[in-house]
Structures are given as C-alpha cells and as structure tokens.
Coordinates of C-alpha atoms and ligand atoms in Angstrom, one line a residue:
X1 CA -7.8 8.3 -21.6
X2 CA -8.6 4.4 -20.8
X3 CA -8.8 3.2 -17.3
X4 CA -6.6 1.2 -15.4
X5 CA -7.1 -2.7 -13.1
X6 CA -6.0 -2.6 -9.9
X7 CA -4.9 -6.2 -9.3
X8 CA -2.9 -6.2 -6.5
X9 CA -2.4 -4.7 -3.2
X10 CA -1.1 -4.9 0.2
X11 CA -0.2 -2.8 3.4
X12 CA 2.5 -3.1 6.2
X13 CA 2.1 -1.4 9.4
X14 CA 4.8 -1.2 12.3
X15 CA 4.8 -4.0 14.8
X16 CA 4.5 -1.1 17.8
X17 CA 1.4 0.0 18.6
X18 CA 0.6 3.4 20.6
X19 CA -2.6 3.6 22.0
X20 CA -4.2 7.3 23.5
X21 CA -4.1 6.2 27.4
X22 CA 0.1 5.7 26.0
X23 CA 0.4 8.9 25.3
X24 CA -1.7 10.6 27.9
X25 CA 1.7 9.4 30.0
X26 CA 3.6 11.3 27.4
X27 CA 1.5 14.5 26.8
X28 CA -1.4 16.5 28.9
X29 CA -4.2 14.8 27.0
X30 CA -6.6 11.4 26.8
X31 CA -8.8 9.4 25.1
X32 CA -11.8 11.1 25.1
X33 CA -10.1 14.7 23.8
X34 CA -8.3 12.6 20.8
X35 CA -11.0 9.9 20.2
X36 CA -14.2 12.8 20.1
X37 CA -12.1 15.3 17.8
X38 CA -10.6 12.9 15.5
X39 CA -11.9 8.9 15.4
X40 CA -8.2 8.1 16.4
X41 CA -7.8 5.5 19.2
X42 CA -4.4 4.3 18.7
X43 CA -1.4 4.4 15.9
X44 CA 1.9 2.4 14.8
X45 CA 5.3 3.4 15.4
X46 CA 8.6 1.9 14.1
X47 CA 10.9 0.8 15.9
X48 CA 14.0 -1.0 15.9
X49 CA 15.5 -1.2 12.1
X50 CA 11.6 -0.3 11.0
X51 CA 11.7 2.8 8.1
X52 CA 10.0 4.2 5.6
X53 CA 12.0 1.6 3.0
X54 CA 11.3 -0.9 4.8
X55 CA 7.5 -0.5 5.5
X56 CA 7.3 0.3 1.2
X57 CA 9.4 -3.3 0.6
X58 CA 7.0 -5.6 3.0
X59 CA 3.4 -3.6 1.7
X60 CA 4.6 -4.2 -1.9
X61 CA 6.0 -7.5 -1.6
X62 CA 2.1 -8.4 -0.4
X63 CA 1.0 -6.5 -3.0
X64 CA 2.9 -8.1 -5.5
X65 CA 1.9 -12.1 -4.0
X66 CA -1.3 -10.7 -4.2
X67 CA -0.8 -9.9 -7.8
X68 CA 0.4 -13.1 -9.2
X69 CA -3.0 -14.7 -7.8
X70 CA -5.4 -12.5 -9.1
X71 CA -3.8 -12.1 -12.8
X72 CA -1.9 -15.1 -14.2
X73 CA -0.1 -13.1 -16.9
X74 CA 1.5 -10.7 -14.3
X75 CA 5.2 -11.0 -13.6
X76 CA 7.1 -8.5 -11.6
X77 CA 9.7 -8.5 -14.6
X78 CA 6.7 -7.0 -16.2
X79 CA 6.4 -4.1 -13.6
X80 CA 7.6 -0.7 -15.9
X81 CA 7.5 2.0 -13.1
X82 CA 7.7 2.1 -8.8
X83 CA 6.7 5.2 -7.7
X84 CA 6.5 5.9 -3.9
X85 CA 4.8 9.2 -2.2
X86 CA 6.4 9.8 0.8
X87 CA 8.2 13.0 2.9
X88 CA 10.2 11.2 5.3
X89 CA 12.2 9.0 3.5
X90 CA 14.8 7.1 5.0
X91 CA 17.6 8.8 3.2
X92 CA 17.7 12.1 1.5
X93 CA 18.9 10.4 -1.6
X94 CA 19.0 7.6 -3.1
X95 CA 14.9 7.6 -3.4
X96 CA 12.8 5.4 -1.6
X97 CA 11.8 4.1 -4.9
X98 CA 14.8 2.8 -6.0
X99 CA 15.6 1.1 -2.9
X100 CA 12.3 -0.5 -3.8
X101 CA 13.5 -1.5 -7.0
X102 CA 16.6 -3.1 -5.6
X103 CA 15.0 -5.3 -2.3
X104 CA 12.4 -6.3 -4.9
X105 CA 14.9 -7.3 -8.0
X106 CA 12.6 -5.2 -10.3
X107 CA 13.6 -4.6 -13.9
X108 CA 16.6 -2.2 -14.6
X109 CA 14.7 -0.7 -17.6
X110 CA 11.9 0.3 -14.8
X111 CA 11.5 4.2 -14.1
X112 CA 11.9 4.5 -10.2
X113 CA 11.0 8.0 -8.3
X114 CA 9.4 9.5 -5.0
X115 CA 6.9 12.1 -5.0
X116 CA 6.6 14.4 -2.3
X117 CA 2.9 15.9 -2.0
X118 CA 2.5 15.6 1.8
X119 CA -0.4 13.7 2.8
X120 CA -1.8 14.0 -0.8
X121 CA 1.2 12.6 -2.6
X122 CA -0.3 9.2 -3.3
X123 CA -3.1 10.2 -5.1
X124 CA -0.5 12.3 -7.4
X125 CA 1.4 8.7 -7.3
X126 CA -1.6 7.0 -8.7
X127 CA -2.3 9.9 -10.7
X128 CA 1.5 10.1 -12.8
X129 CA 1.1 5.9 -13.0
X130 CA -2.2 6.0 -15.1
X131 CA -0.4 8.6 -17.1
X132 CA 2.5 6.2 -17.4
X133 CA 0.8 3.2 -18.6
X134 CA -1.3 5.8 -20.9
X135 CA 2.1 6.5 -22.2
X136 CA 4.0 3.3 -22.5
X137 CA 4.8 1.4 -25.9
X138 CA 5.3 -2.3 -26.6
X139 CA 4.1 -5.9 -24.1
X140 CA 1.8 -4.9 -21.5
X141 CA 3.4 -3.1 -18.3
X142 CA 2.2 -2.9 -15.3
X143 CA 3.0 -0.1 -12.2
X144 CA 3.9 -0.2 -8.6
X145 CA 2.4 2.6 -6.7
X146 CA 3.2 3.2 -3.0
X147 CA 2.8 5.2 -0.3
X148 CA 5.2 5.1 2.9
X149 CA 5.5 7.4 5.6
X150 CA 7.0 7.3 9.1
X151 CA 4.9 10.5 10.3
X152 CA 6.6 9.9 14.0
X153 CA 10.0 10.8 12.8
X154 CA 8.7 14.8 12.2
X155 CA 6.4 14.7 15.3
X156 CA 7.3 17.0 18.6
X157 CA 6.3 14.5 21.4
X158 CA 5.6 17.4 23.5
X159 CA 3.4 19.2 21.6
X160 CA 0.3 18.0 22.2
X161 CA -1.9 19.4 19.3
X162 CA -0.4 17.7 16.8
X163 CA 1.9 14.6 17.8
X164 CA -1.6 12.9 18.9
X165 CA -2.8 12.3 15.0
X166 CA -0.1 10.4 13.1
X167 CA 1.1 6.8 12.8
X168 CA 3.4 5.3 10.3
X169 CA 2.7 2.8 7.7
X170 CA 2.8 1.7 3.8
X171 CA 0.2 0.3 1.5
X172 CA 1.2 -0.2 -2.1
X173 CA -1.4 -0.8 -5.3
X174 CA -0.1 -2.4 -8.7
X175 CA -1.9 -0.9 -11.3
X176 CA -2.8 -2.3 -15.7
X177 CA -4.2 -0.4 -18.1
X178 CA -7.9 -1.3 -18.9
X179 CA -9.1 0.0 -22.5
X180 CA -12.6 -1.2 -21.8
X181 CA -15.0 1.4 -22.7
X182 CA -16.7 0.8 -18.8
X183 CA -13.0 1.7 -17.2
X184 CA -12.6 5.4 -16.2
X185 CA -9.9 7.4 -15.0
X186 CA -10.4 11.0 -14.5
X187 CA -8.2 13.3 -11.9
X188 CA -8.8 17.4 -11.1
X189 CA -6.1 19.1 -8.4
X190 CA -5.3 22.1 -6.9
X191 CA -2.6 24.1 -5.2
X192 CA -2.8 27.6 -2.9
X193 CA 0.8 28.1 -2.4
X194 CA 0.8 28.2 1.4
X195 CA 3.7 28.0 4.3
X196 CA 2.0 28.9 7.2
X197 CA -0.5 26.9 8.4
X198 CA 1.4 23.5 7.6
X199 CA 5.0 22.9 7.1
X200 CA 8.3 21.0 8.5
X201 CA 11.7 21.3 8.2
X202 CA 15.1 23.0 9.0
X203 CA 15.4 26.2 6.6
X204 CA 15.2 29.7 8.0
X205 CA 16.3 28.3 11.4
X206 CA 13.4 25.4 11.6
X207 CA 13.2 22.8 14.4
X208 CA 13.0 19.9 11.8
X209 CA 9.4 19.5 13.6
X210 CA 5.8 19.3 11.7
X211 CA 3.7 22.8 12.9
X212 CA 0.3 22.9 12.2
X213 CA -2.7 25.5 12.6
X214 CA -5.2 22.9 13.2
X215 CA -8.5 25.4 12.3
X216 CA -7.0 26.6 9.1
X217 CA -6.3 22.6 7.6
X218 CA -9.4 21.3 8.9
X219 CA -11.1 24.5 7.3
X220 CA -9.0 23.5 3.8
X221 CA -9.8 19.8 4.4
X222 CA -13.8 20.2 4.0
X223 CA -13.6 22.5 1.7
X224 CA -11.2 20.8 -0.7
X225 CA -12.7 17.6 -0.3
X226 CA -16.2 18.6 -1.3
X227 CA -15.2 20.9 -3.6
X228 CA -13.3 17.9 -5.3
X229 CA -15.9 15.3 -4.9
X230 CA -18.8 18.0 -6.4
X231 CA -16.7 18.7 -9.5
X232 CA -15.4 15.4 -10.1
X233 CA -19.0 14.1 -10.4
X234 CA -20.4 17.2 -11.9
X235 CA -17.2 16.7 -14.6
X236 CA -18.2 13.1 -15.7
X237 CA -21.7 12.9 -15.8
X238 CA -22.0 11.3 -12.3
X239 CA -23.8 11.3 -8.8
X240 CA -23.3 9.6 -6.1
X241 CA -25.5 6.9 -6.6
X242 CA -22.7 5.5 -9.6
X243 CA -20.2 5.6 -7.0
X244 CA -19.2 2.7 -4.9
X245 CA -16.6 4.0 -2.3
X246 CA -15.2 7.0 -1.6
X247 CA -11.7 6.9 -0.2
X248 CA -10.7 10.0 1.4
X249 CA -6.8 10.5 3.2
X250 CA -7.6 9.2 6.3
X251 CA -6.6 12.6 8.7
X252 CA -9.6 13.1 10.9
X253 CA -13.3 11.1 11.0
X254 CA -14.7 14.4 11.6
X255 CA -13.8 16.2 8.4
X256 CA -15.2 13.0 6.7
X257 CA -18.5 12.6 8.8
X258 CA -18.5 16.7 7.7
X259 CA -18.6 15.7 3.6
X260 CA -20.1 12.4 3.9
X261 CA -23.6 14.7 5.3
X262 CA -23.6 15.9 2.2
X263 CA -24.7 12.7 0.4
X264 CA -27.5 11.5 2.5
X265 CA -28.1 7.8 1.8
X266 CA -24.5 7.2 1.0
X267 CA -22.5 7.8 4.1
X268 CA -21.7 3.6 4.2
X269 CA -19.2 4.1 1.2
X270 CA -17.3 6.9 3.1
X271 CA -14.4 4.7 3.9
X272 CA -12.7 5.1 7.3
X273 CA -9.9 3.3 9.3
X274 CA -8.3 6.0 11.2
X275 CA -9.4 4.5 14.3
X276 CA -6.3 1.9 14.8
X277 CA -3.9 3.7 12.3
X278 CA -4.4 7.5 12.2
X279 CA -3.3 9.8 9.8
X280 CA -0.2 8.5 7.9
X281 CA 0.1 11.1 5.8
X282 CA 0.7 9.8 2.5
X283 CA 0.4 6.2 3.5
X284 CA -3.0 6.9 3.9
X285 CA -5.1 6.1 0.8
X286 CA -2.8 3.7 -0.2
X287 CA -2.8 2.2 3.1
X288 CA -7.0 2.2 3.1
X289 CA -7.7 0.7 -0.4
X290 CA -5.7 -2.4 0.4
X291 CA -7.6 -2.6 4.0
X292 CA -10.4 -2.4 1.6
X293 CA -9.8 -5.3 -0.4
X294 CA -8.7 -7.4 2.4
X295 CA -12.4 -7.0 3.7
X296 CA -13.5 -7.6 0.5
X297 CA -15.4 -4.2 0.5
X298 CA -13.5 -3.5 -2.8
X299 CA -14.5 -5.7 -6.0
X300 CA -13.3 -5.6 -10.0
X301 CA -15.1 -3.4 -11.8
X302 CA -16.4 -1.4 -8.9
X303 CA -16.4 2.8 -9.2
X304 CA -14.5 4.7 -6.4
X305 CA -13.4 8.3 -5.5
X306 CA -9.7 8.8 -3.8
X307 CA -8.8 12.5 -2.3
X308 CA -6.7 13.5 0.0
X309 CA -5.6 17.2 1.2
X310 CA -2.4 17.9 3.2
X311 CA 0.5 20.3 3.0
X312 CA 1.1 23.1 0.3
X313 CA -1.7 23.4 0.3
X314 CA -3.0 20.8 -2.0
X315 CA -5.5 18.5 -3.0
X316 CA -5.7 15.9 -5.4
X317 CA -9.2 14.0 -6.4
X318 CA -9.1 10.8 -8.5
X319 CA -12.4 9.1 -10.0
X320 CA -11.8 5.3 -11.4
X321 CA -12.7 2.2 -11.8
X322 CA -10.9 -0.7 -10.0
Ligands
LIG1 N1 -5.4 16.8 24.3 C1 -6.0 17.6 25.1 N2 -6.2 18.9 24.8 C2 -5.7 19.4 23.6 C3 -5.0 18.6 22.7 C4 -4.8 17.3 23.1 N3 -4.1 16.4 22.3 N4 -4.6 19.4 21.7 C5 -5.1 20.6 21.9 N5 -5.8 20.6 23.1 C6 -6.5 21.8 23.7 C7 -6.0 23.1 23.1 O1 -4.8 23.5 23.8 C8 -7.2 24.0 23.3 O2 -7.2 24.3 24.7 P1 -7.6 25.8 25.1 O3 -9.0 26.0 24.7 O4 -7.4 25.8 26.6 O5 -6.6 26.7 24.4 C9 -8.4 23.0 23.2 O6 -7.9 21.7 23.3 C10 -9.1 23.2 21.8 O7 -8.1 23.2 20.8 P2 -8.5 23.3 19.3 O8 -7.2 23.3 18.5 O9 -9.4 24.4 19.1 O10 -9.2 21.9 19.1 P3 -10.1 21.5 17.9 O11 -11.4 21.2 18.4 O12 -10.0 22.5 16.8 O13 -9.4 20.2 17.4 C11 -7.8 19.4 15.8 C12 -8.0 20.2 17.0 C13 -8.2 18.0 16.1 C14 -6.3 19.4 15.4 C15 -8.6 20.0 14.6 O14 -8.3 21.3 14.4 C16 -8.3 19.3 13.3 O15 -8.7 18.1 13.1 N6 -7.7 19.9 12.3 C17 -7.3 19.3 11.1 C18 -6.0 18.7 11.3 C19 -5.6 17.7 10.2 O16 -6.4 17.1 9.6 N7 -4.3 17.6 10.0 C20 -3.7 16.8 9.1 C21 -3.9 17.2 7.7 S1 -2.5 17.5 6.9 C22 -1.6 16.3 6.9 O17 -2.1 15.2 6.9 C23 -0.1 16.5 7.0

C-alpha cells in the first residue's frame, strides 16, 4: 500500500475553560487528586451555540488555510472524502460529516460519513481515508479527516470519578497519497466485545450518562497500547530508534509515562497535552498532531506512531509517515 502527506491541519478548542480548583466547587475533589492520577490540570467546555459541528467546521477550516500554504496544487474542490470520528454529535442524523461538507462548500461528488469508535475512532478515520485515497481513480484527491467531540455533554457532574477527565474539542488532518517508496502506512486493530466497563446511553433503561470502571480501562489502556506499539514495529522491520513521535489518545499521562518506560532513551517522542485539554475522546489524536505541527515538533517526511484505546473495547494502532 503507498503512504500518504499530511499537509494540512488545525484544531479548535471551546472558548470556556474549566480548570480543577472549578470543579472542586462542583464535585468532592482537587487538584492534586486529578493532577497526580492523570496530568489533567484544566479542560474546555462549550458553551453558548458551541457543538460538536461547530468545533469540526472551525478545526477544518484551519486545517484547510493551512493546506493551501503548504501545497500549491491543493484546492478544497479537490477534497474526495470528510470523515469525522465522533460519539456525540450534534444531531442524531444528518452526520456530522455532512454538515461539514455543507459549512465548508465541499464538492457534492465527496463521500461524507461519521465513525463512531469512542475515543479510538480517529485513528479508524485516518485509517478508512488512506484506504480511500488507495482506492480512488482519476486527478489527485485529497481527504479530510476529523475528530470532534463534546465529551461534557455525556458527563454526570456529580460523579466525581469520571466527569474530572474530559474536555471537548476538534482537530482535523487533510491527508494525499504519497507513492514514494520512503512513505509507509501500516495499521493493526483489535476488538474484545465489551459493555461493562465502558459504555453510555439510554437502552435497557440507561441514564444517557458515560459509566466507567476506571481499573479495568486503565488495565486495557497499557496493555493495548504496548501490545500495539510492540507488534506494529515488530510487523515492519522497526524499533524505536526509526520512529520520530509517538502519538497516543491523550486519556491519562500515567498510562503513557507506563508505555513510554518501556523505550528507555525515547520517552521525549511520547507526545502529551492532556494537561490544558484532557481526554477528548476522539478529538484526541487529531486534536494532538495539529498541536504538534503548530510547535513545529512535527516535520515532512518524519515517522510517527498514532494509538488510541477507548470504548468497545478497542484499539487501533497506525504507523506512517507524515
Ligand atoms: N477526586 C478525589 N477523589 C476521587 C476522585 C476525584 N475526582 N475520583 C475518585 N476518587 C476517590 C475514589 O472514590 C477512591 O476513594 P476510596 O478509596 O475512598 O474508595 C479513591 O479516590 C481511589 O479511586 P480509584 O478509582 O482507585 O483511583 P485510581 O488511582 O485508580 O485513579 C482513574 C482513577 C484516574 C480514573 C484511573 O483508574 C484511570 O486513569 N483509569 C483509566 C481511565 C481512562 O483512561 N478513561 C478514559 C479512556 S476511555 C475513553 O477515553 C472514553
């Protein structure tokens, strides 16, 4: 399979930001407890007309400005496919995706779909794009991947073990196909059918609220992740040392100061921004790769790992070149 170019990206996160010491007046907890168990010191929350639609439009239309400077034959009539991963979109249907399309005057010939994954749904995004542009015939296309979540809208404000790690926000990635022999793109994933230790909804007599068993997912979370990250580099012919970044779905710095021991002399390319945004779920990877470029950590050409784990429960492991 070739590669792909990532060649533009961008992230929007809500103008409200909750801090711990905010919510220690909402819940029995504080700073230290949330800070010492998770790297989390404060999150964004829409408000006023702020939705998951709206946070995908304003990270995409940086993505796309970002675009037309870095590759002078990119045009967003040129954009083939939008594909968001979210699970609280702002309307049940008509997807997230297509409202995308619409706000953005993208092409009517453009496929346009959400992906639900939970918090590993953009990395399944970025995933069914490469396979896209893999896939497509005639002039060079180019796809919009997002990620969008409003994490707050499923959270239980009284329930302090869980309403303490999420945050809304989008990031979005537009993505080419590269046939240089140097590009890679390789993906592994895996699902344990699983209800009980992470789910939300309304079914069966449901509060409509996300439940978690915290030890059971954080349990899941090292172990997927490693297990991802081994085999991914045991698959093609790598170590560590060819790898540039590793950008894990940014849930928890402990689970990723857990796998990041495990490569001694390469904890600096284990990613992490949880600290002002938290865990948005889907939003996540998406949201730290363009973070990543605006520092400039992230350069053409360079080798990275994205994984996430989340709800299902799945994982999802992608090594590439940028
Ligand atoms: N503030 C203060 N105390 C709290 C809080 C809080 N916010 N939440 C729980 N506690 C208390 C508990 O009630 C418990 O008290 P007790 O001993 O008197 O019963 C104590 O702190 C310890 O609770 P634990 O759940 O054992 O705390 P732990 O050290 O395991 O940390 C945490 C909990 C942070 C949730 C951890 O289990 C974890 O990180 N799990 C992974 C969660 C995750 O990554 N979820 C997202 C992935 S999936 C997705 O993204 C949708």
């Amino acid at each position: 399979m070739s590669g792909v170019k990532v060649i533009g990206t961008g992230y929007s996160l809500p103008v409200k930001v909750v801090t711990n010491d905010d919510l220690s007046k909402v819940v029995d907890t504080n700073d230290e407890w949330i800070y010492s168990r998770t790297g989390i010191k404060s999150r964004h929350i829409i408000s006023g007309d702020e939705a998951v639609h709206t946070l995908a439009v304003s990270s995409a239309e940086k993505a796309i400005k970002n675009a037309y400077e870095n590759d002078s034959d990119f045009s967003k009539d040129k954009i083939i496919a939008v594909y968001v991963a979210t699970m609280t979109s702002s309307y049940v249907f008509p997807s997230t995706a297509c409202i995308v399309q619409k706000e953005l005057e993208l092409p009517e010939s453009i496929k346009a779909f959400d992906i639900s994954a939970a918090c590993t749904g953009f990395v399944y995004a970025l995933q069914t794009a490469a396979d896209t542009l893999q896939t497509h015939v005639g002039d060079e296309g180019y796809v919009l991947v997002i990620g969008s979540e409003c994490m707050s809208r499923t959270l239980n404000f009284s329930d302090r073990s869980s309403c303490v790690l999420f945050g809304d926000g989008a990031g979005s990635v537009i993505i080419k196909k590269d046939d240089s022999e140097s590009s890679v793109f390789m993906q592994l994933s895996g699902t344990e059918g699983n209800t009980e230790v992470l789910h939300c909804g309304t079914y069966n007599g449901g509060d409509g609220y996300l439940h978690m068993d915290g030890g059971k997912v954080y349990k899941f979370a090292i172990t997927s992740l490693n297990g991802a990250i081994k085999k991914l580099l045991e698959n093609s012919g790598s170590t560590m040392e060819d790898i540039d970044y590793v950008v894990c779905h940014q849930a928890n710095s402990r689970i990723i100061d857990s796998v990041k021991k495990k490569y001694p002399g390469h904890e600096h390319k284990f990613f992490m921004n949880m600290e002002t945004c938290a865990n948005t779920s889907a939003a996540s990877v998406s949201i730290a790769m363009a973070d990543m470029y605006e520092k400039g950590l992230l350069k053409s050409g360079m080798k990275i790992i994205t994984v996430a784990f989340g709800a299902g429960l799945s994982w999802n492991a992608v090594l590439m070149t940028v």
